[in-house]
Coordinates of C-alpha atoms in Angstrom, one line a residue:
M1 CA 109.4 -21.7 184.6
T2 CA 109.5 -18.4 182.6
I3 CA 110.1 -15.0 184.2
S4 CA 109.2 -12.0 182.1
S5 CA 111.0 -8.7 182.3
S6 CA 110.1 -5.2 180.9
E7 CA 113.5 -3.7 181.6
A8 CA 115.6 -2.0 178.9
I9 CA 117.9 -4.3 177.1
D10 CA 121.6 -4.0 178.1
P11 CA 123.7 -2.6 175.3
Q12 CA 126.1 -5.6 175.6
Y13 CA 123.3 -7.8 174.2
D14 CA 123.5 -6.0 170.9
V15 CA 126.7 -7.9 170.1
I16 CA 126.1 -10.9 167.9
D17 CA 127.0 -14.1 169.8
F18 CA 127.3 -16.9 167.3
A19 CA 127.5 -19.5 170.1
E20 CA 124.1 -18.2 171.4
I21 CA 122.7 -18.3 167.9
V22 CA 123.8 -21.9 167.5
G23 CA 122.4 -22.7 170.9
M24 CA 119.0 -21.2 169.9
L25 CA 119.0 -23.3 166.7
W26 CA 119.9 -26.4 168.6
R27 CA 117.1 -25.9 171.1
R28 CA 114.6 -25.8 168.3
K29 CA 116.2 -28.3 166.1
W30 CA 113.1 -30.3 165.7
R31 CA 111.3 -27.4 164.2
I32 CA 114.1 -27.0 161.7
I33 CA 114.1 -30.7 161.0
S34 CA 110.3 -30.5 160.3
Y35 CA 110.9 -27.7 157.8
V36 CA 113.6 -29.8 156.1
L37 CA 111.3 -32.9 156.0
V38 CA 108.4 -30.8 154.5
T39 CA 110.5 -29.2 151.8
T40 CA 112.2 -32.5 151.0
F41 CA 108.8 -34.2 150.7
V42 CA 107.5 -31.4 148.5
A43 CA 110.6 -31.6 146.2
A44 CA 110.4 -35.4 146.1
A45 CA 106.7 -35.3 145.2
Y46 CA 107.3 -32.7 142.5
V47 CA 110.2 -34.6 140.8
T48 CA 108.3 -37.9 141.1
L49 CA 104.7 -37.0 140.3
L50 CA 104.6 -33.5 138.7
A51 CA 107.8 -32.9 136.9
T52 CA 108.1 -34.1 133.3
P53 CA 111.3 -36.0 132.6
K54 CA 113.4 -34.7 129.9
F55 CA 116.3 -36.2 128.0
V56 CA 119.4 -34.6 126.5
A57 CA 121.2 -35.9 123.4
S58 CA 124.2 -34.2 121.9
T59 CA 125.9 -34.2 118.5
T60 CA 129.5 -33.2 118.0
I61 CA 130.6 -31.1 115.1
V62 CA 134.2 -30.3 114.1
L63 CA 135.2 -27.2 112.1
E64 CA 137.6 -28.0 109.2
T65 CA 140.1 -25.3 109.1
R66 CA 141.9 -26.8 106.1
S67 CA 139.8 -28.0 103.3
A68 CA 141.2 -29.2 100.0
Q69 CA 139.9 -27.7 96.7
I70 CA 140.3 -29.3 93.3
V71 CA 140.4 -25.9 91.8
N72 CA 141.9 -22.9 93.6
L73 CA 139.0 -20.5 94.0
D74 CA 140.1 -18.5 97.1
S75 CA 139.2 -15.3 95.4
V76 CA 135.7 -16.5 94.7
I77 CA 134.9 -18.3 97.9
G78 CA 136.8 -17.6 101.1
E79 CA 137.5 -20.4 103.6
I80 CA 136.5 -20.1 107.3
G81 CA 139.2 -18.8 109.5
S82 CA 140.4 -20.4 112.7
D83 CA 140.5 -17.5 115.0
T84 CA 138.3 -16.8 118.0
S85 CA 136.0 -14.4 116.0
A86 CA 135.4 -17.1 113.3
I87 CA 134.6 -19.7 115.9
N88 CA 132.2 -17.4 117.7
T89 CA 130.6 -16.6 114.4
E90 CA 130.0 -20.2 113.7
V91 CA 128.4 -20.6 117.1
E92 CA 126.0 -17.8 116.4
I93 CA 125.2 -19.4 113.0
L94 CA 124.3 -22.6 114.8
R95 CA 121.8 -20.5 116.8
G96 CA 120.3 -18.8 113.8
R97 CA 116.6 -18.9 113.2
R98 CA 117.0 -19.7 109.5
L99 CA 118.7 -22.9 110.4
Y100 CA 116.1 -23.9 113.0
G101 CA 113.3 -22.9 110.6
A102 CA 114.6 -25.5 108.1
V103 CA 114.7 -28.1 110.8
V104 CA 111.1 -27.2 111.8
N105 CA 110.0 -27.7 108.2
N106 CA 111.9 -30.9 107.6
L107 CA 110.6 -32.6 110.8
D108 CA 107.1 -31.1 110.8
L109 CA 107.6 -29.8 114.3
I110 CA 104.5 -27.6 113.9
D111 CA 102.5 -30.8 114.4
D112 CA 104.4 -31.8 117.5
P113 CA 102.4 -30.9 120.7
E114 CA 105.7 -30.5 122.7
F115 CA 106.8 -27.6 120.5
N116 CA 103.4 -26.3 119.4
G117 CA 101.5 -25.6 122.6
L118 CA 98.3 -25.1 120.8
L119 CA 98.1 -28.9 120.2
A120 CA 98.9 -29.8 123.8
T121 CA 96.1 -30.7 126.2
P122 CA 96.5 -28.5 129.3
G123 CA 96.3 -30.2 132.6
A124 CA 94.4 -28.9 135.7
F125 CA 97.5 -27.3 137.0
D126 CA 98.2 -25.5 133.7
Q127 CA 94.6 -24.3 133.5
F128 CA 94.8 -22.9 137.0
R129 CA 98.2 -21.3 136.3
W130 CA 96.9 -19.6 133.1
A131 CA 93.7 -18.4 134.9
L132 CA 95.8 -17.0 137.7
V133 CA 98.1 -15.2 135.3
R134 CA 95.2 -13.7 133.4
R135 CA 93.6 -12.6 136.6
I136 CA 96.8 -10.9 137.7
K137 CA 97.2 -9.2 134.4
D138 CA 93.7 -8.0 134.6
L139 CA 94.3 -6.6 138.0
L140 CA 97.5 -4.9 136.9
G141 CA 96.0 -3.6 133.7
I142 CA 98.3 -5.6 131.5
A143 CA 96.9 -6.4 128.1
T144 CA 96.5 -10.2 127.5
D145 CA 97.0 -12.1 124.3
P146 CA 94.2 -11.4 121.8
A147 CA 91.7 -14.2 121.5
G148 CA 91.2 -16.1 118.3
P149 CA 93.3 -18.4 116.1
L150 CA 96.9 -17.4 115.4
G151 CA 98.3 -17.1 111.9
P152 CA 100.7 -19.7 110.5
T153 CA 103.7 -17.4 110.6
V154 CA 103.1 -16.6 114.3
V155 CA 102.7 -20.4 115.1
R156 CA 105.9 -21.2 113.2
D157 CA 107.8 -18.5 115.0
R158 CA 106.6 -19.8 118.4
V159 CA 107.7 -23.3 117.4
I160 CA 111.1 -22.0 116.4
N161 CA 111.4 -20.2 119.7
K162 CA 110.5 -23.4 121.6
L163 CA 113.1 -25.3 119.6
L164 CA 115.7 -22.7 120.3
D165 CA 114.9 -22.8 124.0
S166 CA 115.5 -26.6 124.0
V167 CA 118.9 -26.4 122.2
S168 CA 122.3 -25.4 123.8
I169 CA 125.4 -24.8 121.7
S170 CA 128.9 -24.9 123.3
N171 CA 132.5 -24.8 122.0
I172 CA 135.1 -27.0 123.7
P173 CA 137.9 -24.6 124.8
L174 CA 141.0 -24.5 122.7
S175 CA 139.5 -26.6 120.0
Y176 CA 137.4 -26.4 116.8
V177 CA 134.8 -28.8 118.2
F178 CA 131.1 -27.7 118.8
T179 CA 128.5 -29.6 120.8
V180 CA 124.8 -29.3 119.9
A181 CA 122.7 -30.6 122.8
V182 CA 118.9 -30.9 122.6
E183 CA 116.6 -31.5 125.5
T184 CA 113.1 -32.9 124.9
E185 CA 110.6 -35.2 126.6
D186 CA 111.4 -38.1 124.2
P187 CA 114.9 -39.5 124.1
A188 CA 114.6 -40.6 120.5
K189 CA 113.3 -37.2 119.5
S190 CA 116.3 -35.5 121.3
A191 CA 118.8 -37.5 119.3
L192 CA 116.9 -37.0 116.1
L193 CA 116.7 -33.2 116.5
A194 CA 120.4 -33.0 117.5
D195 CA 121.5 -34.9 114.4
A196 CA 119.0 -32.9 112.2
I197 CA 120.4 -29.6 113.4
A198 CA 124.0 -30.7 112.8
Q199 CA 123.1 -32.1 109.3
E200 CA 121.2 -28.9 108.4
Y201 CA 124.2 -26.8 109.5
V202 CA 126.6 -28.8 107.3
K203 CA 124.2 -28.8 104.4
D204 CA 123.7 -25.1 104.8
Q205 CA 127.4 -24.5 104.5
V206 CA 127.5 -26.5 101.2
A207 CA 124.4 -24.7 100.0
I208 CA 125.9 -21.3 100.7
K209 CA 129.1 -22.2 98.9
F210 CA 127.1 -23.6 96.0
E211 CA 125.0 -20.4 95.8
A212 CA 128.1 -18.3 96.0
T213 CA 129.8 -20.4 93.3
E214 CA 126.7 -20.2 91.1
Q215 CA 126.5 -16.4 91.5
A216 CA 130.2 -16.1 90.7
T217 CA 129.7 -18.3 87.6
A218 CA 126.8 -16.2 86.4
W219 CA 128.7 -13.0 86.9
L220 CA 131.9 -14.4 85.3
A221 CA 129.8 -15.6 82.3
E222 CA 128.2 -12.2 81.9
R223 CA 131.5 -10.4 82.2
T224 CA 133.2 -12.8 79.8
L225 CA 130.6 -12.2 77.1
S226 CA 131.0 -8.4 77.7
L227 CA 134.8 -8.7 77.4
Q228 CA 134.4 -10.8 74.3
A229 CA 132.3 -8.1 72.7
E230 CA 134.8 -5.4 73.8
L231 CA 137.7 -7.4 72.4
Q232 CA 136.0 -7.9 69.1
A233 CA 135.3 -4.1 68.9
A234 CA 138.9 -3.3 69.7
E235 CA 140.3 -5.7 67.1
D236 CA 137.9 -4.2 64.5
K237 CA 139.2 -0.7 65.3
V238 CA 142.8 -1.9 64.8
Q239 CA 141.9 -3.4 61.4
E240 CA 140.0 -0.3 60.3
F241 CA 142.9 1.9 61.3
R242 CA 145.3 -0.3 59.5
A243 CA 143.2 -0.2 56.4
S244 CA 142.7 3.5 56.4
S245 CA 146.3 4.6 57.2
D246 CA 149.7 3.8 55.8
V247 CA 151.0 2.6 59.1
V248 CA 154.7 2.1 59.2
D249 CA 156.6 0.3 61.8
Q250 CA 159.1 1.7 64.2
T251 CA 162.1 1.0 61.9
G252 CA 160.6 2.9 59.0
L253 CA 159.9 5.8 61.2
A254 CA 163.5 5.8 62.5
D255 CA 164.8 5.9 58.9
A256 CA 162.6 8.9 58.1
E257 CA 163.9 10.6 61.3
R258 CA 167.5 9.9 60.2
Q259 CA 166.8 11.5 56.8
L260 CA 165.3 14.5 58.5
M261 CA 168.4 14.8 60.6
S262 CA 170.6 14.6 57.4
L263 CA 168.5 17.3 55.8
R264 CA 168.9 19.5 58.8
S265 CA 172.7 19.1 58.4
R266 CA 172.5 20.0 54.8
I267 CA 170.5 23.0 55.6
A268 CA 173.2 24.2 57.9
D269 CA 175.8 23.7 55.2
Q270 CA 173.6 25.5 52.6
I271 CA 173.0 28.4 55.0
A272 CA 176.8 28.8 55.4
L273 CA 177.3 28.6 51.6
Q274 CA 174.5 31.1 51.0
T275 CA 175.8 33.5 53.6
D276 CA 179.3 33.4 52.1
A277 CA 178.0 34.0 48.6
D278 CA 175.8 36.9 49.8
N279 CA 178.7 38.4 51.7
R280 CA 181.1 38.1 48.7
L281 CA 178.5 39.7 46.4
A282 CA 177.9 42.5 48.9
Q283 CA 181.6 43.2 49.3
M284 CA 182.2 43.2 45.6
R285 CA 179.4 45.7 45.1
A286 CA 180.6 47.8 47.9
A287 CA 184.3 47.9 46.7
D288 CA 185.5 51.2 45.0
T289 CA 189.2 50.8 44.3
V290 CA 190.9 48.2 42.1
R291 CA 192.6 46.7 45.1
E292 CA 189.4 46.4 47.1
K293 CA 187.6 44.9 44.1
A294 CA 190.4 42.3 43.6
L295 CA 190.2 41.4 47.3
A296 CA 186.4 41.2 47.4
A297 CA 186.3 39.1 44.2
R298 CA 188.8 36.6 45.5
D299 CA 190.1 36.1 42.0
T300 CA 193.8 35.7 41.1
T301 CA 193.5 37.2 37.7
L302 CA 192.0 40.4 39.2
S303 CA 194.8 40.4 41.8
D304 CA 197.5 40.2 39.0
L305 CA 195.7 42.9 37.0
A306 CA 195.5 45.0 40.2
D307 CA 199.2 44.6 40.8
R308 CA 200.1 45.5 37.2
I309 CA 197.8 48.6 37.3
A310 CA 199.5 49.6 40.5
A311 CA 202.8 49.2 38.7
G312 CA 201.6 51.7 36.0
E313 CA 200.2 49.6 33.4
D314 CA 197.0 50.7 31.7
L315 CA 194.9 47.6 32.2
T316 CA 191.8 49.2 33.6
E317 CA 189.5 48.0 30.8
S318 CA 190.7 44.5 31.2
F319 CA 190.3 44.7 35.0
D320 CA 186.8 46.1 34.6
A321 CA 185.8 43.4 32.1
R322 CA 187.2 40.7 34.3
F323 CA 185.6 42.2 37.4
G324 CA 182.2 42.3 35.6
T325 CA 182.5 38.7 34.6
V326 CA 183.4 37.7 38.2
L327 CA 180.6 39.9 39.6
S328 CA 178.1 38.2 37.3
L329 CA 179.3 34.8 38.4
A330 CA 179.0 35.8 42.1
T331 CA 175.5 37.1 41.5
E332 CA 174.5 33.7 39.9
N333 CA 176.1 31.8 42.7
A334 CA 174.2 33.7 45.3
A335 CA 171.0 33.2 43.4
R336 CA 171.7 29.4 43.1
A337 CA 172.5 29.2 46.8
S338 CA 169.2 30.9 47.7
E339 CA 167.3 28.5 45.4
G340 CA 169.1 25.5 46.9
M341 CA 168.2 26.7 50.4
Q342 CA 164.5 27.0 49.5
S343 CA 164.5 23.6 48.0
I344 CA 166.1 21.9 51.0
E345 CA 163.8 23.7 53.4
Q346 CA 160.7 22.5 51.4
T347 CA 162.1 19.0 51.5
R348 CA 162.7 19.3 55.2
D349 CA 159.2 20.6 55.9
A350 CA 157.6 17.9 53.8
L351 CA 159.6 15.2 55.5
T352 CA 158.9 16.7 59.0
E353 CA 155.2 16.7 58.2
T354 CA 155.5 13.1 57.1
V355 CA 157.4 12.0 60.2
A356 CA 154.9 13.8 62.5
K357 CA 151.9 12.2 60.7
Q358 CA 153.5 8.7 60.8
T359 CA 154.4 9.2 64.5
D360 CA 150.8 10.1 65.4
E361 CA 149.4 7.2 63.4
L362 CA 151.9 4.8 64.9
I363 CA 151.0 6.0 68.4
A364 CA 147.3 5.7 67.7
F365 CA 147.9 2.2 66.2
Q366 CA 150.0 1.1 69.2
Q367 CA 147.3 2.5 71.6
L368 CA 144.6 0.6 69.8
S369 CA 146.8 -2.5 69.7
S370 CA 147.6 -2.2 73.4
D371 CA 143.9 -1.8 74.3
A372 CA 143.0 -4.8 72.3
E373 CA 145.8 -6.8 73.9
A374 CA 144.8 -5.7 77.4
I375 CA 141.2 -6.7 76.7
R376 CA 142.4 -10.0 75.2
L377 CA 144.4 -10.8 78.4
L378 CA 141.5 -9.9 80.6
Y379 CA 139.1 -11.9 78.5
S380 CA 141.5 -14.9 78.7
N381 CA 141.7 -14.6 82.5
F382 CA 138.0 -14.4 82.9
L383 CA 137.4 -17.3 80.5
T384 CA 139.9 -19.4 82.5
R385 CA 138.2 -18.5 85.8
L386 CA 134.8 -19.2 84.4
K387 CA 135.8 -22.7 83.4
E388 CA 137.4 -23.3 86.8
T389 CA 134.3 -22.0 88.6
S390 CA 132.0 -24.1 86.4
V391 CA 134.0 -27.2 87.3
Q392 CA 133.9 -26.2 91.0
E393 CA 130.1 -26.0 91.1
G394 CA 129.6 -29.7 91.6
L395 CA 132.6 -30.2 93.9
Q396 CA 131.8 -28.0 97.0
Q397 CA 132.6 -29.3 100.4
A398 CA 131.4 -28.1 103.8
D399 CA 133.7 -26.4 106.2
S400 CA 132.4 -28.7 109.0
R401 CA 131.6 -32.3 109.5
I402 CA 129.7 -34.4 112.1
L403 CA 132.3 -35.9 114.4
S404 CA 130.0 -37.9 116.6
P405 CA 126.3 -38.5 115.9
A406 CA 123.8 -38.2 118.8
M407 CA 123.0 -41.3 120.8
I408 CA 119.6 -42.0 122.3
P409 CA 120.0 -41.2 126.1
E410 CA 119.0 -43.9 128.5
R411 CA 118.4 -41.7 131.5
A412 CA 116.6 -38.5 132.0
S413 CA 118.7 -35.4 132.4
S414 CA 116.0 -33.5 134.3
P415 CA 114.6 -33.2 136.8
N416 CA 117.8 -33.9 138.7
K417 CA 116.3 -35.6 141.8
K418 CA 119.5 -35.4 143.9
R419 CA 119.9 -31.7 143.1
Y420 CA 116.2 -30.9 143.8
V421 CA 116.4 -32.8 147.1
A422 CA 119.6 -31.1 148.1
I423 CA 118.2 -27.7 147.3
A424 CA 115.0 -28.6 149.3
V425 CA 117.1 -29.7 152.3
V426 CA 119.1 -26.4 152.2
L427 CA 116.0 -24.4 151.6
G428 CA 114.1 -26.2 154.4
G429 CA 117.1 -25.6 156.8
I430 CA 117.2 -21.9 155.9
L431 CA 113.4 -21.5 156.3
G432 CA 113.5 -23.4 159.6
A433 CA 116.4 -21.4 160.9
L434 CA 114.7 -18.1 159.9
H435 CA 111.5 -19.2 161.7
V436 CA 113.5 -20.1 164.8
L437 CA 115.3 -16.8 164.8
F438 CA 112.0 -15.0 164.3
L439 CA 110.5 -16.8 167.3
E440 CA 113.5 -16.1 169.4
M441 CA 113.3 -12.4 168.5
R442 CA 109.7 -12.4 169.5
A443 CA 110.4 -14.2 172.8
T444 CA 110.4 -11.9 175.9
G445 CA 111.5 -14.5 178.5
F446 CA 114.9 -15.6 179.8
R447 CA 116.9 -18.6 178.5
T448 CA 119.7 -18.8 181.0
A449 CA 120.2 -18.4 184.8
A450 CA 123.0 -15.9 184.2
E451 CA 120.7 -13.7 182.0
L452 CA 118.0 -13.9 184.7
E453 CA 120.4 -12.9 187.5
K454 CA 121.8 -10.0 185.5
R455 CA 118.4 -8.6 184.7
V456 CA 116.6 -8.9 188.1
G457 CA 119.7 -8.7 190.4
I458 CA 118.6 -11.7 192.4
P459 CA 120.6 -14.9 192.6
V460 CA 119.3 -18.1 191.0
F461 CA 119.5 -21.1 193.3
G462 CA 118.8 -23.8 190.8
Q463 CA 117.2 -24.9 187.5
I464 CA 114.7 -27.8 187.3
P465 CA 114.5 -29.6 184.0
L466 CA 111.3 -31.0 182.6
M467 CA 110.2 -34.2 184.4
R468 CA 108.8 -37.3 182.9
G469 CA 105.3 -38.4 183.6
R470 CA 101.8 -37.7 182.5
S471 CA 100.6 -37.0 186.1
H472 CA 102.0 -35.7 189.3
A473 CA 101.8 -39.2 190.8
E474 CA 103.9 -40.6 188.0
V475 CA 106.4 -37.7 188.4
M476 CA 106.7 -38.4 192.1
E477 CA 107.1 -42.1 191.5
Y478 CA 109.8 -41.4 188.9
L479 CA 111.8 -39.2 191.2
W480 CA 111.5 -41.7 194.0
S481 CA 112.5 -44.6 191.8
N482 CA 115.4 -42.7 190.1
P483 CA 117.3 -40.8 192.7
T484 CA 120.2 -40.3 190.4
D485 CA 118.2 -38.8 187.6
P486 CA 119.2 -35.3 186.6
A487 CA 115.7 -34.0 187.6
A488 CA 116.0 -35.6 191.1
E489 CA 119.6 -34.2 191.4
A490 CA 118.4 -30.8 190.4
V491 CA 115.7 -30.8 193.1
R492 CA 118.2 -31.8 195.8
N493 CA 120.7 -29.1 194.6
F494 CA 117.9 -26.5 194.6
R495 CA 116.8 -27.5 198.2
T496 CA 120.4 -27.4 199.4
S497 CA 121.0 -24.0 197.8
L498 CA 117.8 -22.7 199.6
L499 CA 118.9 -24.1 203.0
Y500 CA 122.4 -22.7 202.8
S501 CA 121.4 -19.3 201.4
N502 CA 121.4 -18.1 205.0
I503 CA 123.5 -20.3 207.3
D504 CA 122.7 -18.4 210.4
A505 CA 118.9 -18.5 209.9
P506 CA 118.0 -21.2 207.4
P507 CA 114.6 -20.7 205.7
K508 CA 111.8 -22.8 207.1
V509 CA 109.0 -21.6 204.8
I510 CA 109.3 -21.9 201.0
L511 CA 106.8 -20.1 198.8
V512 CA 106.5 -21.5 195.2
S513 CA 104.8 -19.1 192.8
S514 CA 104.7 -18.1 189.1
A515 CA 103.3 -15.5 186.8
V516 CA 101.0 -17.8 184.8
P517 CA 99.3 -21.2 185.4
D518 CA 100.8 -24.6 184.5
E519 CA 104.4 -23.7 185.0
G520 CA 105.1 -26.5 187.6
K521 CA 104.5 -24.9 190.9
T522 CA 102.6 -27.9 192.4
T523 CA 105.1 -30.4 190.9
L524 CA 108.1 -28.5 192.3
S525 CA 106.4 -28.2 195.7
L526 CA 105.7 -31.9 195.9
A527 CA 109.3 -32.7 194.7
L528 CA 110.7 -30.4 197.5
A529 CA 108.4 -32.1 200.0
Q530 CA 109.5 -35.5 198.9
N531 CA 113.2 -34.6 199.1
S532 CA 112.8 -33.0 202.5
L533 CA 110.9 -36.1 203.9
A534 CA 113.7 -38.2 202.6
A535 CA 116.1 -36.1 204.7
D536 CA 113.8 -36.8 207.9
K537 CA 112.3 -33.4 207.8
K538 CA 108.8 -32.5 208.8
V539 CA 106.8 -31.0 205.9
L540 CA 103.6 -29.1 205.7
I541 CA 102.3 -28.5 202.2
M542 CA 99.8 -25.6 201.8
D543 CA 97.5 -25.1 198.8
C544 CA 97.1 -21.3 198.3
D545 CA 95.3 -21.6 195.0
L546 CA 91.8 -20.8 196.1
R547 CA 90.4 -21.0 192.6
R548 CA 91.8 -24.2 191.1
R549 CA 92.6 -26.2 194.4
A550 CA 94.8 -28.6 192.4
L551 CA 96.5 -30.1 195.5
S552 CA 93.2 -31.7 196.7
S553 CA 92.9 -33.8 193.5
I554 CA 96.6 -34.6 193.4
V555 CA 96.9 -36.0 197.0
G556 CA 93.6 -37.8 196.7
M557 CA 92.0 -36.3 199.8
P558 CA 88.6 -34.8 200.0
A559 CA 88.5 -31.1 200.9
K560 CA 87.4 -30.4 204.5
P561 CA 85.2 -27.4 205.4
E562 CA 88.2 -26.2 207.3
G563 CA 91.0 -24.9 205.2
I564 CA 93.6 -22.2 204.7
V565 CA 90.9 -19.5 204.5
S566 CA 89.4 -20.6 207.8
V567 CA 92.9 -20.4 209.4
L568 CA 93.5 -17.0 207.9
T569 CA 90.2 -15.7 209.1
R570 CA 90.8 -17.4 212.5
T571 CA 87.5 -19.3 212.4
R572 CA 89.4 -22.6 212.8
S573 CA 92.8 -23.4 214.3
I574 CA 95.6 -24.6 212.1
T575 CA 95.6 -27.9 214.0
E576 CA 92.0 -28.5 213.0
A577 CA 92.7 -27.6 209.3
I578 CA 95.8 -29.7 208.8
Q579 CA 95.4 -33.2 207.4
K580 CA 97.9 -36.1 207.3
N581 CA 98.6 -37.6 203.8
E582 CA 99.8 -41.2 204.2
Q583 CA 100.8 -41.5 200.6
L584 CA 103.2 -38.5 200.8
G585 CA 104.0 -38.9 204.5
A586 CA 103.5 -35.2 204.9
D587 CA 100.9 -32.8 206.3
V588 CA 98.8 -30.8 204.0
L589 CA 96.7 -27.7 204.3
L590 CA 94.1 -27.6 201.6
A591 CA 91.9 -24.8 200.3
E592 CA 88.2 -24.9 201.2
S593 CA 85.7 -26.3 198.9
A594 CA 83.0 -24.1 197.4
D595 CA 80.6 -25.1 200.3
G596 CA 83.1 -23.9 202.9
L597 CA 83.6 -20.4 201.4

């Protein structure tokens, strides 16, 4: 029986009570279970009938961090590093469109309907989905794909995109191992594609190295020829310079420099000699007396004559003749010293010019020789490297190798039936719980006696559970045959609570009513009557439902012209209107039939 209330909700009911929520879910558990069953059935039907099984095959590739080279060409071709950046770079290379484009070409995937959607025959579901998508785009004003055939480049790009979507690349942590996994509808195709991608990756590494080596060889060859021409030109310059100049070596130039230093010493001596001769000549010409002339001439004969003249001898003529002779000799000596000085200076100048010229020529020759030697060394290095690179062209090795080829999978990887079913169970439970909570939020009745008492302020004497039976007779028979049933016990407790609600004046009239039909008024009335009769009480059952008159059909008695309306209008006495029902063992007061109204 449900009692509605329009009173304001008590603020304490705003607090979330998890126990109450669990109770609500438990009361409507069959609704939740129905949701779970429906979603599980839908998921099972999808994975069994609609979903296309796909198979995953994987190939394992190991990155060789140390690769042997017959010829050391680190400066021409660098090896792949082993740090995180290098590993991540290799992963991105494995996802490159260039690599997958080669796989598409090699395996003719453009002719495969799984990768080229234009070749696939759309099913009814796909046609419906595409039509719905086009309709939605039209409503939203979104431009659709242009009609008409697509170009080969666009088709190839779409096939590559489809292949990329079916491939996953992963690196095993703390290792140089990569896994290439491919998922397709055919297990053999998955294994074939995984191996093809790995092989193309390894082959691409060799091709890149070969291309780099080939480019290096071509550049080295061109540079070697250029250096050879430069070397020839430099050697020709050396030979021309040697032929056009008297080139001396370092030893000859050192001898010439020593001669020049010797001349410079002689010049110093000659300067001193010339100075002394000039000074003597100047002193002799400046002398006036005999003694001064004798001292300036630095001649012993003149000194003796000067002493004798000073002693009184008349030797002036002899002194003058001797002085003239000495003066003439001094004049000649001074002239010879000046001429010797000029000769030495001319020799010095000529030798200096010769040394300077030879030095310049030697420096120029050495520079030309050094340039030629440098070009010769560079040419030799390039020629050696060219030979090494040429040898290396046919000996390139990949930086990776296939560690484990793909095996044809025996079981489909998707759809994962257990996962789909588990998700369906969880989703069904969530949807069912949300629906139950929604229904409970929309409900305006009372669920517990405590809630009812608190809202209306009237004590609740009992709660009657649902009773088994398809008719009132079956319900009464069940209660009579099963006195220990919870329903029978609830009726007894309810009657006892009513009788002891007022000990001084126990109630003798019990009115059973409800707000809406079919809430169990008649059933409860009959159950109380049956329980009271079992306690040797006299019972009168009155049918106050003048419209439906359900009691008449339940007790199996025809309605008399006299009934409750006749009693209330005092046209008949209550004794005349009451009838005895042998089946119940109780008196009944029925409502009048339509003829009696």
